[in-house]
């Protein structure tokens, strides 16, 4: 019997979620012999590893202490993208007049309904990550908080699970920072934010990373007065000045106030209000909020696992792994947020696949071979893959950057949208080192560049690739065409000229 987990508000949707992701009446199995693979953590990485291994006929144990589906399903990608969809609709409604549409009557946001929609969608998706599904796939699922009892033994719920190979996939949680008064005043993280049923009138967000920016735009569009603080001049992982200016302008158009390069001094509660005192551009200032969302990065979940007993070394960043994702115990691997710096669901998935091949089939797959795209789902989106131009230069590679603006595509103009695509190539060649796209559907477009990098395809091929007209993805072809034009050197131009005049 497992302990009952409640997710607030405990309505029918969250009850369905819990029934699927951590059934209160779940009976843990009795282990019967050694497992080929023990998976600790049932989030994106753990589930891919467990399902993949079971599908290949391995004897698999999966241990999850909280909710199956991990952060992505419960307090990350799924709920955030569900509420961002509502926020996007508000963005469109606000632009209605620009598009020639008059809205007669009031348009209002029903925050409770937005959040209920999110909970319903999350509950619907949770069937895919349900305990029953994994049992039906032949996986021995143990719900509970366990720990290593040796180099090849893990204990949970009074049972000893022995294994040939194991993977630690326990994910991460919101990091905290030592701001005086923060803990006493109280704050929410990515977990609490999706439990809200009432819109905070004034929301302070500490951290202008992907989570901070996405939530800032969503809550600003829902009607909160949002202030975002960051110690760095960076937003959403971007350092590119043009990109930063574009994203900042888009978010400021949603009435978000930014204090980048600010230093939070203290936080105090006065009655029900939370007062943030900070320095910005040499001045001491304060902002009053009803709620504070802390989004300053992630911390690995390694506590309580008794990793020393298993000979697994741990650092501040998580379990220490080599390029083949082996920990310091060669039979134990790390996957997902707990082990790697690129903390996304798709990398959790990709690292789990590396572990499957390396752990079960003596594979030699390397983490460093992965080409990892990422997207910040603001409106417009920020998507990136490979190296930034400045990163390549820092590594000693000279770079040519080709840029096309969304307004240079007909679809960008028909849709009245802004943004750009920048493709970084090795100087003098068409070899793609990386790309950044800022556009409403940048996340959909970045995969074309990812595929090109994976396949070793250069801008020459992209410029010959027919893109449907009119799509915003034509921005990629146009950028490749810009590279193509550089091949028209004065000598080549002269030769063309001669040839054409002879043919007249
Ligand atoms: C607000 C937010 C939005 C996000 N949006 C996106 C997005 O749009 N796209 C994207 O790619 N990524 C997104 N991410 C990141 C993504 O959620 C994570 O990178 C991904 O969930 C990592 O998967 P994981 O399996 O490593 O960890 P998790 O999904 O966190 O799973 C780890 C699991 O291990 C369990 N666990 C922990 N300790 C133990 C233990 N001792 N014993 C047993 N089980 C344990 C946890 O309960 C959890 O279920 C977002 C994250 C947040 C917070």
XYZ file of C-alpha atoms and ligand atoms in Angstrom:
557
model
C 0.000 0.000 0.000
C 1.431 3.431 -0.910
C 0.787 6.768 0.790
C -1.901 8.930 -0.750
C -0.595 11.926 -2.648
C -2.869 14.931 -3.133
C -2.388 17.541 -5.811
C -4.098 20.854 -5.111
C -6.837 21.663 -5.901
C -7.995 18.090 -5.390
C -10.788 18.264 -7.962
C -11.893 15.466 -10.301
C -9.022 16.178 -12.734
C -6.314 16.039 -10.114
C -7.932 12.950 -8.605
C -7.698 11.306 -12.048
C -4.080 12.445 -12.310
C -3.233 10.885 -8.937
C -5.212 7.715 -9.708
C -3.064 7.281 -12.815
C 0.307 8.613 -11.682
C 0.381 7.363 -8.092
C -2.642 5.175 -7.319
C -3.251 5.240 -3.555
C -4.207 1.555 -3.549
C -1.123 0.445 -5.497
C 0.397 -2.826 -4.319
C 4.133 -2.992 -4.893
C 5.208 -6.310 -6.407
C 7.515 -8.800 -4.723
C 10.875 -8.905 -6.518
C 11.650 -12.196 -8.102
C 15.308 -12.425 -9.073
C 17.766 -9.935 -10.471
C 16.628 -7.158 -12.776
C 18.394 -6.400 -16.056
C 17.603 -2.744 -15.446
C 16.531 -0.862 -12.340
C 15.175 2.596 -13.136
C 15.009 5.131 -10.315
C 12.628 7.969 -11.131
C 9.539 7.750 -13.328
C 9.836 11.054 -15.233
C 10.658 11.578 -18.911
C 14.054 9.857 -18.748
C 13.031 7.012 -16.439
C 9.882 6.134 -18.369
C 11.661 6.041 -21.724
C 14.356 3.815 -20.204
C 11.850 1.489 -18.500
C 9.469 1.162 -21.449
C 12.325 0.802 -23.933
C 14.039 -1.911 -21.893
C 10.794 -3.807 -21.229
C 9.959 -3.612 -24.943
C 13.277 -5.319 -25.691
C 12.402 -8.150 -23.298
C 14.477 -7.015 -20.297
C 13.342 -7.623 -16.730
C 12.749 -4.097 -15.479
C 12.021 -2.477 -12.123
C 10.851 1.139 -11.948
C 10.838 3.096 -8.681
C 8.932 6.372 -8.374
C 8.455 8.221 -5.123
C 5.964 10.870 -6.200
C 3.973 11.136 -9.441
C 4.775 9.128 -12.561
C 5.400 11.471 -15.481
C 7.761 13.595 -13.371
C 8.097 17.319 -13.851
C 7.164 17.341 -17.513
C 3.671 15.972 -16.993
C 2.935 17.312 -13.547
C 4.689 20.648 -13.058
C 6.542 21.448 -16.255
C 6.013 21.168 -20.007
C 2.407 19.962 -20.035
C 0.771 22.413 -17.617
C 2.935 25.321 -18.814
C 2.128 24.754 -22.475
C -1.564 24.297 -21.675
C -1.808 27.692 -19.989
C 0.411 29.308 -22.637
C -2.157 28.253 -25.231
C -4.759 30.325 -23.417
C -2.265 33.183 -23.146
C -1.624 33.025 -26.892
C -5.344 33.404 -27.557
C -5.354 36.529 -25.407
C -2.384 37.860 -27.385
C -4.358 37.363 -30.612
C -7.445 39.009 -29.172
C -5.379 42.028 -28.124
C -4.129 42.326 -31.713
C -7.604 41.933 -33.150
C -7.922 45.606 -34.125
C -4.635 45.395 -36.087
C -6.122 42.492 -38.004
C -9.278 44.432 -38.808
C -11.474 42.819 -36.220
C -13.651 44.791 -33.861
C -14.658 43.077 -30.675
C -17.946 44.424 -29.422
C -18.373 43.844 -25.733
C -15.984 42.763 -23.042
C -13.263 40.183 -23.373
C -12.247 38.814 -20.009
C -10.007 36.051 -18.776
C -11.516 33.430 -16.507
C -8.317 32.377 -14.749
C -10.042 29.572 -12.845
C -11.277 28.166 -16.169
C -7.807 28.473 -17.754
C -6.335 26.478 -14.882
C -9.148 23.941 -14.931
C -8.573 23.387 -18.653
C -4.895 22.783 -17.882
C -5.756 20.273 -15.137
C -8.177 18.449 -17.443
C -5.586 18.153 -20.222
C -2.908 17.032 -17.760
C -5.248 14.381 -16.337
C -6.080 13.164 -19.872
C -2.390 12.860 -20.745
C -1.661 11.085 -17.459
C -3.291 7.857 -18.747
C -0.218 7.527 -20.952
C 2.023 7.664 -17.873
C -0.231 5.557 -15.666
C 0.912 2.927 -13.222
C -1.469 0.412 -14.804
C 0.062 0.972 -18.252
C 3.553 0.173 -17.002
C 2.308 -2.897 -15.154
C 0.628 -4.053 -18.382
C 3.942 -3.560 -20.194
C 5.504 -6.066 -17.799
C 7.424 -3.555 -15.695
C 7.645 -4.118 -11.934
C 6.568 -0.722 -10.627
C 7.447 0.197 -7.057
C 5.894 3.371 -5.677
C 7.919 4.626 -2.764
C 11.022 6.389 -1.577
C 13.997 4.064 -1.756
C 17.766 4.058 -1.356
C 20.815 2.094 -2.449
C 21.887 -0.663 -0.091
C 25.035 -1.565 -2.020
C 26.647 -1.429 -5.437
C 23.958 -3.643 -6.989
C 21.054 -3.445 -4.568
C 18.273 -0.886 -4.002
C 15.739 -1.013 -1.174
C 12.201 0.272 -1.390
C 9.139 -0.455 0.737
C 11.045 -3.152 2.644
C 11.964 -4.973 -0.561
C 15.505 -5.512 -1.857
C 15.854 -5.098 -5.601
C 19.033 -6.509 -7.067
C 20.130 -5.404 -10.517
C 22.752 -5.888 -13.205
C 22.417 -2.287 -14.401
C 20.625 0.716 -13.012
C 19.842 4.219 -14.154
C 19.358 7.186 -11.862
C 16.718 9.423 -13.431
C 15.468 11.363 -10.434
C 15.283 14.727 -12.179
C 15.569 18.142 -10.641
C 13.557 20.668 -8.692
C 13.498 24.449 -8.416
C 16.683 25.833 -6.908
C 16.437 28.324 -4.070
C 18.654 31.356 -3.501
C 19.578 32.892 -0.181
C 17.693 36.206 -0.360
C 17.123 37.500 3.194
C 13.450 37.111 4.127
C 12.482 34.995 1.098
C 11.675 31.805 3.020
C 9.839 33.656 5.813
C 7.810 35.668 3.303
C 6.896 32.619 1.260
C 7.062 31.986 -2.453
C 5.980 29.517 -5.094
C 7.992 27.540 -7.631
C 6.996 25.645 -10.771
C 5.030 23.267 -8.534
C 2.897 25.842 -6.732
C 2.252 27.945 -9.801
C 0.117 25.225 -11.380
C -1.884 24.818 -8.175
C -3.120 28.414 -8.284
C -6.856 28.915 -8.693
C -6.846 32.684 -8.201
C -4.827 35.089 -10.264
C -2.269 37.032 -8.228
C -2.880 40.674 -9.034
C 0.812 41.453 -8.774
C 3.330 38.718 -9.538
C 7.072 39.092 -9.004
C 9.182 36.557 -10.880
C 12.785 36.076 -9.844
C 14.677 34.647 -12.808
C 14.386 35.574 -16.494
C 15.210 32.087 -17.778
C 12.838 30.016 -19.910
C 10.443 29.218 -17.045
C 10.436 32.811 -15.747
C 9.754 34.280 -19.193
C 7.034 31.809 -20.149
C 5.184 32.319 -16.877
C 5.705 36.091 -17.027
C 3.989 36.333 -20.390
C 1.194 33.943 -19.464
C 0.349 35.696 -16.196
C 0.705 39.181 -17.697
C -1.775 38.215 -20.416
C -4.121 36.764 -17.809
C -4.112 40.170 -16.121
C -1.389 40.062 -13.437
C 0.940 43.001 -13.107
C 4.217 41.137 -13.649
C 7.733 42.231 -12.674
C 10.735 40.107 -13.633
C 14.112 40.328 -11.889
C 17.412 38.847 -12.967
C 20.946 39.396 -11.848
C 22.202 38.907 -15.448
C 21.504 40.856 -18.636
C 20.321 37.616 -20.256
C 16.766 36.491 -21.051
C 15.612 32.972 -21.878
C 19.175 31.798 -22.410
C 19.761 34.498 -25.065
C 22.786 36.791 -25.218
C 22.318 37.992 -28.786
C 21.583 41.769 -28.486
C 19.147 41.827 -31.402
C 17.285 38.794 -30.057
C 17.224 40.216 -26.546
C 15.809 43.523 -27.781
C 13.135 41.735 -29.799
C 12.008 39.474 -26.964
C 12.128 42.262 -24.449
C 10.005 44.509 -26.667
C 7.474 41.704 -27.202
C 7.189 41.050 -23.461
C 7.095 44.723 -22.568
C 4.192 45.054 -24.990
C 2.416 42.695 -22.578
C 3.147 45.259 -19.813
C 5.842 43.172 -18.118
C 8.341 45.255 -16.170
C 11.938 44.010 -16.336
C 14.752 44.687 -13.895
C 17.690 42.895 -15.489
C 21.127 43.220 -13.884
C 19.370 43.867 -10.585
C 20.363 42.580 -7.171
C 17.580 41.499 -4.821
C 18.479 42.723 -1.321
C 15.624 41.503 0.862
C 12.055 40.381 0.820
C 9.546 41.159 3.576
C 5.911 40.535 4.253
C 3.762 43.434 5.302
C 0.234 42.183 5.950
C -0.625 40.148 2.866
C 1.823 42.004 0.644
C 5.313 40.873 -0.287
C 7.849 43.629 -0.720
C 10.972 43.039 -2.778
C 13.810 45.490 -2.194
C 16.526 45.520 -4.844
C 19.220 47.606 -6.428
C 19.072 48.474 -10.083
C 21.382 50.825 -11.983
C 22.894 51.967 -8.681
C 19.564 52.825 -7.072
C 17.676 51.080 -4.299
C 14.076 50.355 -5.296
C 11.168 48.223 -4.145
C 8.276 46.412 -5.772
C 5.177 45.128 -3.987
C 3.713 41.800 -5.048
C 0.965 39.437 -3.981
C 2.952 36.381 -5.009
C 6.584 35.597 -5.780
C 7.563 32.939 -8.301
C 11.113 31.715 -7.921
C 12.595 30.497 -11.224
C 16.345 30.778 -10.776
C 17.426 27.413 -12.105
C 17.265 23.785 -11.088
C 18.765 21.596 -8.411
C 19.366 17.848 -8.884
C 17.309 15.345 -6.852
C 20.043 13.265 -5.240
C 19.194 13.410 -1.553
C 18.216 10.278 0.341
C 19.412 7.844 -2.338
C 22.433 6.753 -0.293
C 24.607 7.096 -3.389
C 27.777 6.496 -1.359
C 26.663 2.899 -0.743
C 26.540 2.410 -4.506
C 29.851 4.157 -5.160
C 28.140 6.923 -7.165
C 29.854 10.272 -6.977
C 27.759 13.376 -6.872
C 28.525 17.047 -7.478
C 26.455 20.228 -7.159
C 25.209 19.597 -10.680
C 23.977 16.062 -9.963
C 25.320 12.577 -10.437
C 28.724 12.663 -12.078
C 28.652 10.850 -15.425
C 31.140 10.249 -18.211
C 30.355 10.825 -21.878
C 28.694 7.402 -22.033
C 26.485 8.443 -19.105
C 28.080 5.973 -16.697
C 28.409 7.136 -13.110
C 31.475 6.321 -11.027
C 29.846 2.907 -10.541
C 30.140 1.580 -14.133
C 26.929 -0.448 -13.762
C 24.914 2.576 -12.776
C 24.030 5.273 -15.300
C 22.545 8.740 -15.090
C 19.923 10.189 -17.442
C 17.875 13.367 -17.658
C 18.034 16.468 -15.477
C 19.893 14.749 -12.623
C 22.877 14.015 -14.824
C 23.141 16.469 -17.712
C 23.212 20.227 -18.195
C 20.688 20.406 -21.060
C 17.573 20.036 -18.933
C 14.764 19.370 -21.379
C 12.299 16.551 -21.852
C 13.711 15.705 -25.257
C 17.223 15.392 -23.823
C 15.890 13.276 -20.954
C 14.447 11.032 -23.664
C 17.659 11.053 -25.735
C 19.877 10.267 -22.749
C 17.586 7.408 -21.708
C 18.033 5.938 -25.188
C 21.821 6.233 -24.849
C 21.616 4.408 -21.515
C 19.514 1.620 -23.003
C 22.088 0.962 -25.701
C 25.148 1.358 -23.503
C 23.832 -0.488 -20.443
C 21.979 -3.352 -22.082
C 23.832 -3.863 -25.353
C 27.401 -2.763 -24.635
C 26.813 0.271 -26.857
C 29.328 3.109 -27.170
C 26.874 5.990 -27.571
C 28.076 9.382 -26.359
C 26.209 12.310 -24.854
C 28.552 14.735 -26.612
C 27.308 13.472 -30.001
C 23.784 14.738 -29.356
C 22.583 17.759 -31.302
C 20.203 19.393 -28.871
C 17.663 21.994 -29.939
C 15.639 23.964 -27.408
C 12.715 26.327 -27.426
C 11.382 28.962 -25.063
C 7.642 29.059 -25.685
C 7.076 32.775 -25.385
C 5.199 34.607 -28.123
C 7.296 34.906 -30.298
C 9.211 31.730 -29.486
C 12.981 31.535 -29.091
C 14.468 28.394 -30.615
C 18.081 27.439 -30.887
C 20.273 24.509 -31.912
C 24.013 23.898 -31.935
C 26.418 26.695 -31.150
C 25.760 30.399 -30.967
C 28.105 32.380 -33.198
C 29.948 33.784 -30.187
C 30.386 30.285 -28.722
C 31.995 29.034 -31.921
C 34.303 32.070 -31.968
C 35.218 31.435 -28.306
C 36.201 27.909 -29.375
C 38.455 29.296 -32.072
C 36.202 28.740 -35.107
C 35.658 31.758 -37.350
C 32.005 32.227 -38.137
C 29.809 33.789 -40.815
C 26.305 34.649 -39.641
C 23.443 34.848 -42.134
C 20.300 36.591 -40.954
C 16.813 36.923 -42.411
C 13.984 38.798 -40.724
C 10.481 37.360 -40.512
C 9.212 40.478 -42.291
C 11.311 39.490 -45.325
C 9.020 36.491 -45.823
C 5.617 37.081 -47.346
C 4.027 34.980 -44.628
C 5.647 37.119 -41.967
C 4.039 40.139 -43.624
C 0.600 38.590 -44.117
C 0.667 37.558 -40.452
C 2.175 40.900 -39.265
C 4.820 39.068 -37.266
C 8.346 39.901 -36.177
C 11.462 37.849 -35.606
C 14.496 36.498 -37.398
C 16.534 33.449 -38.274
C 20.288 33.517 -37.794
C 22.315 30.646 -39.118
C 25.944 30.415 -38.043
C 28.301 28.675 -40.472
C 31.997 27.950 -40.459
C 33.580 30.942 -42.214
C 33.975 30.450 -45.939
C 31.885 27.250 -45.975
C 28.224 26.255 -45.797
C 28.750 23.994 -42.758
C 26.085 24.827 -40.196
C 27.378 25.284 -36.649
C 24.113 26.436 -35.129
C 21.039 28.564 -35.564
C 18.752 30.829 -33.576
C 15.205 31.517 -34.679
C 12.864 33.983 -33.042
C 9.414 33.691 -34.524
C 5.947 32.679 -33.524
C 6.562 29.087 -34.643
C 10.323 29.003 -34.124
C 10.074 25.741 -32.164
C 8.519 24.040 -35.181
C 11.134 25.443 -37.560
C 14.302 24.625 -35.642
C 13.997 20.888 -36.399
C 14.887 21.530 -40.046
C 18.236 22.940 -38.961
C 18.694 20.155 -36.412
C 18.190 17.582 -39.153
C 20.603 19.453 -41.418
C 23.305 19.475 -38.724
C 22.688 15.777 -37.950
C 22.887 14.833 -41.612
C 25.890 17.053 -42.284
C 23.784 18.983 -44.775
C 24.933 22.525 -45.433
C 23.243 25.735 -46.510
C 23.766 24.765 -50.141
C 21.204 21.961 -49.792
C 18.848 24.088 -47.703
C 18.857 26.739 -50.399
C 17.836 24.097 -52.965
C 15.141 22.644 -50.715
C 11.664 23.641 -51.862
C 9.666 25.158 -49.024
C 5.920 25.567 -49.410
C 4.915 29.151 -50.184
C 3.937 31.096 -48.151
C 5.264 29.645 -44.900
C 7.414 31.263 -42.264
C 9.786 28.324 -42.668
C 10.825 29.951 -45.953
C 12.954 32.094 -43.681
C 15.402 29.163 -43.583
C 15.602 28.933 -47.365
C 16.010 32.703 -47.646
C 18.852 32.598 -45.122
C 20.484 29.813 -47.103
C 19.980 31.907 -50.275
C 21.838 34.762 -48.566
C 24.786 32.398 -48.149
C 24.434 31.317 -51.783
C 24.762 34.902 -52.955
C 28.158 35.168 -51.269
C 29.402 32.630 -53.795
C 28.873 35.211 -56.515
C 32.374 36.657 -56.212
C 33.383 39.543 -58.573
C 35.274 37.066 -60.765
C 32.291 34.710 -61.048
C 29.986 37.698 -61.679
C 32.290 38.889 -64.484
C 32.287 35.419 -66.077
C 28.466 35.253 -65.874
C 28.267 38.677 -67.440
C 30.487 37.664 -70.338
C 28.587 34.420 -70.902
C 25.205 36.149 -70.874
C 26.256 38.934 -73.262
C 27.667 36.293 -75.654
C 24.313 34.446 -75.475
C 22.239 37.589 -76.242
C 7.795 24.943 -15.682
C 8.629 24.034 -16.539
C 8.394 23.988 -17.899
C 9.144 23.156 -18.700
N 8.898 23.137 -20.030
C 9.612 22.341 -20.839
C 9.344 22.282 -22.214
O 8.449 22.955 -22.708
N 10.097 21.463 -22.981
C 11.097 20.701 -22.453
O 11.745 19.977 -23.188
N 11.372 20.722 -21.138
C 10.654 21.523 -20.321
N 10.906 21.531 -18.984
C 11.989 20.667 -18.461
C 11.512 19.226 -18.318
O 10.341 19.182 -17.532
C 12.612 18.399 -17.662
O 13.812 18.594 -18.356
C 12.253 16.923 -17.687
O 11.072 16.699 -16.962
C 13.408 16.110 -17.075
O 13.049 14.780 -17.038
P 13.718 13.809 -15.973
O 13.171 12.449 -16.235
O 15.149 13.995 -15.936
O 13.179 14.346 -14.569
P 11.708 14.459 -14.002
O 10.709 14.591 -15.074
O 11.728 15.505 -12.979
O 11.458 13.046 -13.327
C 12.180 12.624 -12.207
C 11.297 11.696 -11.406
O 12.083 11.102 -10.386
C 11.316 11.047 -9.197
N 12.229 10.941 -8.067
C 12.999 11.909 -7.532
N 13.718 11.411 -6.496
C 13.383 10.105 -6.390
C 13.776 9.051 -5.522
N 14.650 9.262 -4.552
N 13.221 7.839 -5.693
C 12.328 7.628 -6.674
N 11.898 8.579 -7.530
C 12.428 9.796 -7.393
C 10.530 12.341 -9.241
O 9.397 12.272 -8.404
C 10.160 12.441 -10.707
O 8.942 11.793 -10.986
C 10.157 22.338 -18.141
C 10.380 22.358 -16.766
C 9.627 23.186 -15.974
C 9.878 23.185 -14.496
